[in-house]
Coordinates of C-alpha atoms in Angstrom, one line a residue:
M1 CA 9.9 -7.5 -29.3
T2 CA 8.9 -11.1 -28.4
S3 CA 9.0 -14.7 -29.8
S4 CA 8.1 -18.2 -29.6
G5 CA 10.9 -18.4 -27.3
D6 CA 8.6 -16.5 -24.8
A7 CA 5.6 -18.4 -25.8
D8 CA 6.8 -21.9 -25.0
N9 CA 9.9 -23.0 -23.2
D10 CA 11.0 -25.3 -26.0
G11 CA 11.2 -22.2 -28.2
V12 CA 8.9 -23.3 -30.9
W13 CA 5.3 -22.7 -31.7
G14 CA 4.2 -26.0 -33.1
T15 CA 7.1 -26.8 -35.1
N16 CA 8.1 -23.1 -36.1
K17 CA 10.5 -20.5 -34.6
V18 CA 8.8 -17.1 -34.7
N19 CA 9.7 -13.6 -33.9
L20 CA 7.2 -10.7 -33.4
S21 CA 8.5 -7.2 -33.9
G22 CA 6.3 -4.3 -33.0
W23 CA 6.3 -1.1 -35.0
G24 CA 4.6 2.2 -34.1
Q25 CA 3.7 5.1 -36.5
N26 CA 4.5 8.8 -35.8
G27 CA 3.0 10.8 -38.6
T28 CA 0.1 13.2 -39.5
T29 CA -2.3 10.9 -41.1
T30 CA -5.8 9.8 -39.7
T31 CA -4.2 6.6 -38.6
D32 CA -1.6 8.5 -36.5
H33 CA 0.2 6.5 -33.8
M34 CA -1.3 3.2 -35.2
G35 CA 0.7 0.1 -34.2
R36 CA 1.5 -3.0 -36.3
I37 CA 3.2 -6.3 -35.8
A38 CA 5.6 -8.2 -38.2
F39 CA 5.2 -12.0 -37.8
I40 CA 8.6 -13.3 -38.8
D41 CA 9.3 -16.8 -39.9
A42 CA 12.7 -17.4 -38.0
N43 CA 13.1 -21.1 -39.0
D44 CA 16.0 -20.2 -41.4
P45 CA 18.0 -17.2 -40.0
N46 CA 19.4 -16.7 -43.7
N47 CA 16.0 -16.5 -45.2
L48 CA 13.8 -14.6 -42.9
K49 CA 10.2 -13.8 -44.1
Y50 CA 7.5 -11.8 -42.5
R51 CA 3.7 -10.8 -42.7
W52 CA 2.2 -7.7 -41.2
V53 CA -0.7 -8.1 -38.8
L54 CA -2.8 -5.1 -37.5
P55 CA -3.8 -5.2 -34.0
V56 CA -7.3 -3.8 -33.5
I57 CA -9.7 -2.9 -30.8
P58 CA -13.3 -4.2 -31.3
L59 CA -16.1 -1.8 -31.3
N60 CA -19.9 -2.0 -31.1
G61 CA -20.1 -5.5 -29.6
G62 CA -17.5 -6.9 -32.1
T63 CA -19.3 -5.6 -35.3
D64 CA -16.5 -3.0 -35.9
Y65 CA -13.1 -2.3 -34.8
R66 CA -10.4 0.5 -34.7
A67 CA -6.8 0.6 -35.0
L68 CA -4.7 0.1 -31.8
K69 CA -2.9 3.3 -31.0
S70 CA 0.5 2.3 -29.6
H71 CA 4.1 3.1 -29.7
M72 CA 4.5 -0.8 -29.5
G73 CA 7.2 -0.3 -27.1
G74 CA 6.6 -3.8 -25.3
M75 CA 5.0 -7.2 -26.2
V76 CA 4.8 -10.4 -24.3
W77 CA 3.7 -13.6 -26.1
Y78 CA 3.0 -16.2 -23.4
Q79 CA 1.3 -19.4 -24.3
D80 CA -1.6 -18.6 -26.6
K81 CA -2.0 -15.0 -25.7
L82 CA -0.2 -11.7 -26.7
I83 CA 0.0 -8.8 -24.3
V84 CA 0.8 -5.4 -25.9
T85 CA 1.5 -1.9 -24.3
S86 CA -0.8 0.9 -25.4
W87 CA -0.4 4.5 -25.9
E88 CA -0.4 7.2 -23.1
K89 CA -3.4 8.8 -24.9
D90 CA -5.5 5.6 -25.6
S91 CA -9.3 6.5 -25.7
D92 CA -10.1 3.7 -23.4
N93 CA -7.5 4.6 -20.7
S94 CA -6.1 1.1 -21.2
V95 CA -2.3 0.5 -20.6
M96 CA -2.1 -3.0 -22.1
Y97 CA -4.3 -5.1 -24.5
I98 CA -4.4 -8.9 -24.7
F99 CA -4.7 -10.6 -28.0
D100 CA -5.4 -14.4 -28.8
M101 CA -3.0 -15.9 -31.2
K102 CA -5.9 -18.1 -32.4
R103 CA -7.9 -15.2 -33.5
I104 CA -6.4 -13.8 -36.5
L105 CA -8.7 -12.5 -39.1
Q106 CA -8.4 -11.7 -42.9
A107 CA -9.6 -8.3 -44.2
T108 CA -12.1 -8.4 -47.0
V109 CA -11.6 -5.0 -48.4
N110 CA -8.4 -3.3 -49.5
S111 CA -8.7 0.4 -48.5
S112 CA -7.0 3.1 -46.4
A113 CA -9.8 2.7 -43.8
V114 CA -9.6 0.8 -40.5
G115 CA -12.9 -1.1 -39.6
K116 CA -16.2 -1.9 -41.1
V117 CA -16.6 -0.4 -44.7
S118 CA -18.9 -0.8 -47.5
G119 CA -18.6 -4.5 -48.6
G120 CA -16.9 -5.8 -45.6
W121 CA -13.9 -4.9 -43.3
S122 CA -10.7 -3.0 -44.1
A123 CA -7.4 -2.8 -42.4
D124 CA -5.6 0.3 -44.0
G125 CA -4.2 -2.0 -46.7
Y126 CA -2.9 -4.8 -44.5
Q127 CA -4.2 -8.3 -45.2
Y128 CA -4.8 -9.4 -41.5
V129 CA -6.1 -8.0 -38.3
M130 CA -5.9 -9.4 -34.8
P131 CA -8.6 -8.1 -32.5
A132 CA -8.1 -7.6 -28.7
V133 CA -9.9 -10.0 -26.3
G134 CA -9.2 -8.0 -23.2
S135 CA -7.4 -5.1 -21.7
F136 CA -5.8 -3.6 -18.5
S137 CA -6.4 -0.1 -17.1
L138 CA -5.0 1.4 -14.0
A139 CA -7.0 1.9 -10.8
G140 CA -7.7 5.5 -10.4
G141 CA -7.7 6.6 -14.2
A142 CA -5.4 7.4 -17.0
C143 CA -1.7 7.0 -16.8
S144 CA 0.6 10.0 -16.9
S145 CA 4.3 10.3 -17.8
T146 CA 4.6 13.5 -15.8
N147 CA 6.7 12.2 -13.1
D148 CA 7.4 9.1 -11.0
D149 CA 4.6 9.7 -8.6
S150 CA 2.0 9.4 -11.3
R151 CA 0.1 6.4 -12.5
P152 CA 2.6 4.9 -14.8
C153 CA 2.6 4.5 -18.5
F154 CA 4.2 1.2 -19.4
G155 CA 7.0 1.9 -21.9
S156 CA 8.1 -1.7 -22.2
I157 CA 7.3 -5.3 -20.9
S158 CA 9.0 -8.6 -20.9
L159 CA 8.7 -12.1 -19.7
D160 CA 10.5 -13.7 -16.9
R161 CA 10.4 -17.6 -17.0
S162 CA 12.9 -17.7 -14.1
S163 CA 10.6 -16.5 -11.5
V164 CA 8.1 -18.6 -9.7
P165 CA 5.5 -18.3 -11.2
D166 CA 6.3 -17.0 -14.6
S167 CA 5.8 -13.3 -14.5
L168 CA 5.5 -10.1 -16.7
V169 CA 7.9 -7.3 -15.9
A170 CA 7.1 -3.6 -17.0
T171 CA 8.9 -0.5 -16.9
E172 CA 8.1 3.2 -17.7
W173 CA 10.0 5.7 -19.7
F174 CA 11.2 9.2 -19.0
S175 CA 13.4 11.3 -21.3
S176 CA 17.0 10.7 -20.8
G177 CA 17.5 14.4 -20.6
G178 CA 15.2 14.6 -17.6
T179 CA 15.7 13.8 -13.8
E180 CA 12.8 11.3 -13.2
P181 CA 14.0 7.7 -12.5
A182 CA 12.2 4.8 -13.9
R183 CA 10.1 2.4 -12.0
I184 CA 9.8 -1.5 -12.5
W185 CA 6.9 -3.7 -11.7
R186 CA 6.3 -7.5 -11.7
Y187 CA 3.0 -9.2 -12.3
D188 CA 2.5 -12.9 -11.8
F189 CA 0.8 -15.1 -14.6
S190 CA -2.1 -17.3 -13.4
S191 CA -2.8 -20.9 -14.2
E192 CA -5.2 -19.8 -16.9
P193 CA -3.3 -19.9 -20.2
G194 CA -1.8 -16.5 -21.0
Y195 CA -3.5 -14.4 -18.4
L196 CA -2.1 -12.4 -15.5
A197 CA -3.2 -13.5 -12.0
T198 CA -6.1 -11.7 -10.5
D199 CA -7.6 -11.2 -7.0
S200 CA -11.3 -11.8 -6.1
S201 CA -12.2 -8.4 -7.4
S202 CA -10.4 -9.1 -10.8
H203 CA -7.7 -6.8 -10.0
V204 CA -4.2 -7.6 -11.2
N205 CA -1.8 -6.6 -8.3
A206 CA 2.0 -6.2 -8.7
S207 CA 3.8 -9.0 -6.8
A208 CA 6.9 -6.5 -6.6
A209 CA 7.6 -2.9 -7.4
Y210 CA 11.0 -1.2 -7.6
E211 CA 12.4 2.4 -8.2
T212 CA 15.7 2.6 -10.1
N213 CA 18.3 5.3 -10.1
A214 CA 18.3 5.5 -13.7
V215 CA 16.6 7.7 -16.3
G216 CA 15.8 7.2 -20.0
L217 CA 15.2 3.5 -19.7
Q218 CA 13.3 2.0 -22.7
G219 CA 13.4 -1.8 -22.0
V220 CA 13.7 -4.1 -19.0
L221 CA 14.6 -7.9 -18.9
S222 CA 14.5 -9.8 -15.5
H223 CA 16.3 -13.0 -15.1
S224 CA 17.7 -15.3 -12.4
A225 CA 20.3 -18.0 -12.8
T226 CA 18.3 -20.3 -10.7
S227 CA 14.5 -20.8 -10.6
G228 CA 12.9 -18.5 -8.2
G229 CA 16.3 -16.9 -7.2
T230 CA 17.1 -13.3 -6.9
P231 CA 16.9 -11.7 -10.3
N232 CA 19.1 -9.4 -12.2
F233 CA 17.4 -6.6 -14.1
Y234 CA 18.9 -5.7 -17.5
V235 CA 17.9 -2.3 -18.5
D236 CA 18.7 -0.3 -21.5
D237 CA 19.4 3.4 -21.4
A238 CA 18.4 4.7 -24.8
R239 CA 20.3 8.0 -25.1
G240 CA 18.8 10.6 -27.3
G241 CA 20.2 12.0 -30.5
V242 CA 20.8 10.7 -34.0
G243 CA 23.4 7.9 -34.1
Q244 CA 23.9 7.6 -30.4
H245 CA 24.4 4.1 -29.0
G246 CA 22.7 3.1 -25.8
I247 CA 24.0 1.7 -22.5
L248 CA 22.9 -1.6 -21.2
W249 CA 22.9 -1.8 -17.4
R250 CA 22.5 -4.8 -15.1
Q251 CA 20.9 -4.0 -11.6
N252 CA 19.7 -5.9 -8.7
T253 CA 18.0 -5.2 -5.2
S254 CA 21.4 -5.7 -3.6
G255 CA 22.6 -2.5 -5.1
A256 CA 25.0 -4.2 -7.6
T257 CA 25.2 -2.2 -10.8
A258 CA 27.4 -2.9 -13.8
A259 CA 27.3 -1.9 -17.6
A260 CA 28.1 -3.9 -20.6
N261 CA 31.2 -2.6 -22.4
C262 CA 32.9 -3.5 -25.7
G263 CA 36.2 -3.0 -27.5
Q264 CA 39.7 -2.5 -26.3
D265 CA 38.8 0.9 -25.0
I266 CA 36.1 -0.4 -22.7
M267 CA 33.3 1.7 -24.1
Y268 CA 29.9 1.6 -22.3
A269 CA 27.8 3.4 -24.9
C270 CA 27.9 0.3 -27.2
W271 CA 24.4 -1.2 -27.0
G272 CA 22.0 -0.7 -30.0
Q273 CA 20.8 2.7 -31.0
H274 CA 17.5 3.6 -29.2
T275 CA 16.7 0.0 -28.4
E276 CA 13.5 -0.8 -26.7
S277 CA 11.9 -4.1 -25.6
M278 CA 14.1 -7.2 -24.9
S279 CA 13.1 -10.8 -25.0
Y280 CA 15.1 -13.8 -23.6
W281 CA 14.8 -16.8 -25.8
W282 CA 14.9 -19.3 -22.9
S283 CA 16.0 -22.4 -25.0
T284 CA 18.9 -20.8 -26.7
G285 CA 20.1 -18.4 -24.0
R286 CA 19.9 -15.5 -26.4
V287 CA 18.6 -11.9 -25.8
W288 CA 16.6 -10.4 -28.6
T289 CA 16.0 -6.7 -29.0
L290 CA 15.4 -4.1 -31.7
T291 CA 16.3 -0.5 -32.3
E292 CA 13.4 2.2 -32.5
W293 CA 14.2 4.8 -35.0
A294 CA 13.6 4.9 -38.7
A295 CA 14.2 8.6 -39.0
D296 CA 15.6 10.8 -41.7
S297 CA 19.1 12.2 -41.4
T298 CA 17.8 15.1 -39.2
G299 CA 16.3 12.7 -36.7
H300 CA 12.7 13.3 -37.7
W301 CA 10.1 11.1 -39.2
T302 CA 9.3 13.4 -42.1
G303 CA 11.6 15.6 -43.9
T304 CA 13.2 16.2 -47.3
D305 CA 15.2 13.1 -47.5
H306 CA 14.5 9.4 -47.2
A307 CA 14.4 7.4 -44.0
I308 CA 17.8 5.9 -43.0
P309 CA 18.1 2.2 -42.0
Q310 CA 18.1 2.4 -38.2
R311 CA 15.6 -0.3 -37.5
V312 CA 17.7 -3.3 -36.6
L313 CA 16.5 -6.7 -35.0
F314 CA 19.4 -8.5 -33.4
S315 CA 20.4 -11.0 -30.7
V316 CA 23.2 -11.7 -28.4
P317 CA 24.0 -14.4 -25.9
L318 CA 23.0 -13.5 -22.4
A319 CA 26.5 -15.1 -21.3
S320 CA 28.2 -12.7 -23.5
I321 CA 26.4 -9.7 -21.9
D322 CA 27.3 -10.9 -18.4
S323 CA 30.9 -11.5 -19.4
S324 CA 31.3 -8.0 -20.6
L325 CA 29.9 -6.3 -17.4
S326 CA 32.2 -4.0 -15.4

């Protein structure tokens, strides 16, 4: 989840309000684990319209491409670049890919294939593709979600405009039924539009790193009430199981921890079901997120009945979250 509220501090891209919603696939077809992005026209909240765009990875010097294999757990749209998390088993060992918002191409052949085909280029039936212009890989090899001592697989990312300079914040995911605590990293953006800051060896080094005491985190949002101040980290605990609501925590480096609650009974498990990435729309003060599942009633992607409507895109004021903490 990201938006024009991330891309530009006035909240619009040109004259338009835009939400980007990432969707991952978990099936048994040849395009298994393929990611896609819904570009949502959010100018009129009562009349939302969207168009699918397929993120792809160029091959053979740009003459061909493959689908991005990604859970789409995190996206950051910053200036004219879009950074997207990859998949743990990405064939190039990349943990994030960079896309250029000025480079969206139209497929010329309507078929189930992805890439160059007879007569042109296809995108599995989608009309538009967005080729990556760069990627990030980890020093030392592929990521691993085995434990919190391994090279991290980023589960989610978000933008922090309250830091100096603006920064990307990333977290990893471990099962809520396990014991491994999630780690959080911060990477500064550079003066080059949309790119992360690098050293003289073209390495992107974390400007800060933390280990939480929480497991099962699927999203992170960092924000400070003052520019360059000590940030609070809002992290969502996506509890497993069909129909289980999540818990939204606020933590900081001083050790203060609180959870959002709702209702007269002060229930803490009242965040969205299986929410993932979060995005703070700076100009409106609202936190956007979306729920993950589109499962059937048994909690699986395939089954004897139809998918139930568990994919929800929603926003709440950050001030409301803070006022509900205890």
